[in-house]
Tab-separated table of C-alpha atoms in Angstrom:
chain	number	residue	atom	x	y	z
A	23	UNK	CA	15.090	2.297	33.906
A	24	UNK	CA	13.672	5.810	34.222
A	25	UNK	CA	10.339	6.505	32.557
A	26	UNK	CA	10.022	10.099	31.353
A	27	UNK	CA	6.325	10.858	31.144
A	28	UNK	CA	5.175	13.916	29.203
A	29	UNK	CA	1.519	12.816	29.129
A	30	UNK	CA	-1.163	11.420	31.462
A	31	UNK	CA	-0.150	9.624	34.671
A	32	UNK	CA	0.353	5.857	34.537
A	33	UNK	CA	-1.730	3.286	36.377
A	34	UNK	CA	-0.106	0.384	38.241
A	35	UNK	CA	-1.405	-1.937	35.498
A	36	UNK	CA	0.282	0.149	32.796
A	37	UNK	CA	3.566	0.201	34.728
A	38	UNK	CA	3.379	-3.582	35.012
A	39	UNK	CA	2.789	-3.837	31.244
A	40	UNK	CA	5.833	-1.623	30.626
A	41	UNK	CA	8.014	-3.820	32.836
A	42	UNK	CA	6.793	-6.978	31.087
A	43	UNK	CA	7.399	-5.549	27.598
A	44	UNK	CA	10.797	-4.053	28.424
A	45	UNK	CA	12.096	-6.813	30.658
A	46	UNK	CA	13.316	-4.100	33.035
A	47	UNK	CA	12.037	-2.646	36.274
A	48	UNK	CA	10.772	0.913	36.204
A	49	UNK	CA	12.986	2.390	38.919
A	50	UNK	CA	11.543	5.886	38.646
A	51	UNK	CA	8.778	7.730	36.822
A	52	UNK	CA	9.415	11.410	36.159
A	53	UNK	CA	6.123	13.122	35.341
A	54	UNK	CA	6.567	16.391	33.470
A	55	UNK	CA	3.539	18.649	33.141
A	56	UNK	CA	3.256	19.525	29.455
A	57	UNK	CA	1.376	22.747	28.774
A	58	UNK	CA	2.538	25.054	26.001
A	59	UNK	CA	1.734	28.703	25.307
A	60	UNK	CA	0.729	28.939	21.643
A	61	UNK	CA	1.831	32.598	21.584
A	62	UNK	CA	5.476	31.683	22.329
A	63	UNK	CA	7.983	29.736	20.193
A	64	UNK	CA	7.672	26.005	20.844
A	65	UNK	CA	11.408	25.226	20.586
A	66	UNK	CA	12.279	27.268	23.685
A	67	UNK	CA	9.345	25.749	25.590
A	68	UNK	CA	10.425	22.225	24.615
A	69	UNK	CA	13.945	22.947	25.861
A	70	UNK	CA	12.528	24.114	29.207
A	71	UNK	CA	10.251	21.069	29.340
A	72	UNK	CA	13.136	18.624	28.888
A	73	UNK	CA	15.302	20.635	31.276
A	74	UNK	CA	12.531	20.199	33.890
A	75	UNK	CA	13.282	16.454	33.876
A	76	UNK	CA	16.248	17.363	36.083
A	77	UNK	CA	18.813	14.816	34.883
A	78	UNK	CA	22.511	15.669	34.856
A	79	UNK	CA	24.497	15.588	31.619
A	80	UNK	CA	26.027	12.302	32.775
A	81	UNK	CA	22.630	10.769	33.597
A	82	UNK	CA	21.248	11.701	30.168
A	83	UNK	CA	24.102	9.770	28.574
A	84	UNK	CA	24.279	6.743	30.882
A	85	UNK	CA	20.833	6.009	32.334
A	86	UNK	CA	18.402	3.668	30.555
A	87	UNK	CA	15.434	5.834	29.558
A	88	UNK	CA	11.962	5.166	28.194
A	89	UNK	CA	9.827	8.083	26.998
A	90	UNK	CA	6.089	8.645	26.894
A	91	UNK	CA	5.851	11.542	24.459
A	92	UNK	CA	3.397	14.446	24.534
A	93	UNK	CA	0.437	13.854	22.239
A	94	UNK	CA	0.794	17.048	20.162
A	95	UNK	CA	3.008	16.128	17.203
A	96	UNK	CA	5.152	19.271	17.026
A	97	UNK	CA	5.881	19.176	20.748
A	98	UNK	CA	6.718	15.457	20.518
A	99	UNK	CA	9.172	16.133	17.669
A	100	UNK	CA	10.858	18.928	19.616
A	101	UNK	CA	11.081	16.833	22.785
A	102	UNK	CA	12.702	14.019	20.779
A	103	UNK	CA	15.204	16.451	19.266
A	104	UNK	CA	16.093	17.770	22.731
A	105	UNK	CA	16.466	14.282	24.196
A	106	UNK	CA	18.532	13.056	21.232
A	107	UNK	CA	20.855	16.018	21.672
A	108	UNK	CA	21.367	15.174	25.332
A	109	UNK	CA	21.606	11.359	24.993
A	110	UNK	CA	23.253	11.035	21.607
A	111	UNK	CA	20.622	8.557	20.413
A	112	UNK	CA	16.868	8.273	19.959
A	113	UNK	CA	15.257	6.822	23.096
A	114	UNK	CA	12.662	4.071	22.993
A	115	UNK	CA	9.113	5.423	23.214
A	116	UNK	CA	5.781	4.051	24.359
A	117	UNK	CA	2.698	3.581	22.229
A	118	UNK	CA	-0.559	3.346	24.116
A	119	UNK	CA	-3.887	2.190	22.699
A	120	UNK	CA	-7.477	2.271	23.934
A	121	UNK	CA	-8.851	-0.730	25.794
A	122	UNK	CA	-11.801	-1.882	23.649
A	123	UNK	CA	-15.256	-1.145	25.097
A	124	UNK	CA	-13.842	0.250	28.358
A	125	UNK	CA	-16.027	2.723	30.231
A	126	UNK	CA	-14.697	5.132	31.251
A	127	UNK	CA	-12.049	5.179	28.519
A	128	UNK	CA	-8.846	3.367	29.489
A	129	UNK	CA	-5.529	2.837	27.770
A	130	UNK	CA	-3.088	-0.038	27.728
A	131	UNK	CA	0.529	-0.221	26.620
A	132	UNK	CA	0.595	-1.466	23.016
A	133	UNK	CA	4.345	-1.536	22.370
A	134	UNK	CA	7.724	-0.040	23.049
A	135	UNK	CA	9.093	1.427	19.830
A	136	UNK	CA	12.873	1.281	19.445
A	137	UNK	CA	13.399	4.576	17.606
A	138	UNK	CA	17.154	4.101	17.326
A	139	UNK	CA	16.604	0.795	15.498
A	140	UNK	CA	14.098	2.505	13.191
A	141	UNK	CA	16.673	5.206	12.446
A	142	UNK	CA	19.425	2.691	11.757
A	143	UNK	CA	17.177	0.676	9.421
A	144	UNK	CA	16.247	3.863	7.569
A	145	UNK	CA	19.926	4.760	7.098
A	146	UNK	CA	20.411	1.463	5.280
A	147	UNK	CA	17.865	2.662	2.709
A	148	UNK	CA	20.110	5.526	1.545
């Protein structure tokens, strides 16, 4: 599985947590620096951000992916839209949470959210 990381770098402990939760090895982590210019339209910047991942059209459609989204909500929504357009489905995403009482602050992997399953369940509510 390829982990697309649009946020802070992962620690070895976090990568181990991801592998345990997913039941898959993380074959590659692609870190994408996420800095946006507030004076420019976000949609074009999100497209460039996802393009910077460097996957081919075939890889987008055939490679198991896991995504760590940017923390800014609008950028996260745009990144998801871009990825969905390339993959044809919503990828699973990570949710991190603070480690209680950790100094300095640390984060652990809380869950892997299956966005495609959430979408399919929501469609049944129509």
